[in-house]
Amino acid sequence: MSTVKKSVTNWAEVMQGNYGVPTITLKSGKGLVVTDTAGKKYLDFLGGIATNVLGHAHPVIVKAVSKQIATLGHVSNFYSHPSGIALAAKLQELTGDKNARVFFCNSGAEANEAALKLSRKTGRSRIVATTGSFHGRTMGALSLTGQPSKRNPFKPLLKNVKHVTFGDITAMRKAVNKKTAMVIVEPIMGEAGVIVPPFGYLRELRDICNEQGALLVFDCVQTGIGRTGTWFGYEEEKISPDVITLAKGLGGGLPLGAMITLGSNSPQFSTGEHGTTFGGNPVAAAAGLAALEFITKANLLSSVKSYEKRLKIKLSVVKGVIQVRGRGLLIGIVLDGDYAKNLAAKLADRGILVNAANENTIRIAPALIVSKIQIDKFIMIFRQCIQEVDHG
Ligand SMILES: *Cc1c(COP(=O)(O)O)cnc(C)c1O
């Protein structure tokens, strides 16, 4: 107990300042409920940023991880192991593409780094991405990220990355040419505030990339693993990219990322061209497999879709809410003023964890196992808090 308390007080004395000093220290969790060191309980509607697809301490994850760590914890990629192959096979099945080939890594940034590196195998080096996008913080992924505040302090970044307005197909058509190696887009921009492009945008991107011979990469790090009510965030438009990147929900709460090539025309890494020590580690892979199997078995994708409807209908009539956007359980609640941070703090006070994606947008991404009672509790407390909060 005392050691936990001490580390809270001394965060700033031991940690880098990159996250700011957290005001809540969490100690345990079960399902959607987390408990802080003072014993206060919260309903977790952020899910570790769209990551804890089965909530906290889910029995199937606990069992899979415990069994795996007690059997074989880590082997490096010099050796194959059953959990890794089984997870790759499951992902291949979910893509519906026998030609799908998986590279495992540990995070979203690494998955996008792998895609970026793979795109060089086209013999081209130009890249087109979108303004406001988020693809990670490593130098390559940051070069793809379309947010000046995150980029500017770390210039120079990779050359030859052009950012065009998200959702603007004319701008994209102008930017992509025969020198373009890849176009990378989030099916829904998560970090930017859950921005959904006009329907048909993703399909038109497919057409443009086909015409110009560029790889189409969908960064599904936030929109993958059932989050939007389909397995991957782009499926509504009934097209396939050449490359998918995944992380966040993939490991069921453990660090796991993947880059998956689709179809028979995608370039492939050959022996020695890429790698990572931990990527697809047996424990993370066992957790990921358990999560995917549970989502399938419990038919969570259909409940995700029904909760989307319920949230949109009920939240859109709350006074102060001007738009409810997003898909599935990735929802942005747009407020009538720049008080999202105040509101997130008020909600935390009242025992609900959410995130202010920007000044006027609250983002929620609860575990896919959320119950109807929890959804309604969230809506009720949200309605109260938005009334009480300082709108200034
Ligand atoms: C979170 C996120 C990333 C970065 O993932 P990390 O695991 O933090 O490196 C990349 N792309 C998208 C769309 C994300 O939401």
CSV table of C-alpha atoms in Angstrom, one decimal, residues 256 310 383:
chain,number,residue,atom,x,y,z
A,256,LEU,CA,0.6,-6.4,-29.7
A,310,ARG,CA,-28.7,3.5,-28.6
A,383,ARG,CA,-26.5,14.2,-19.1
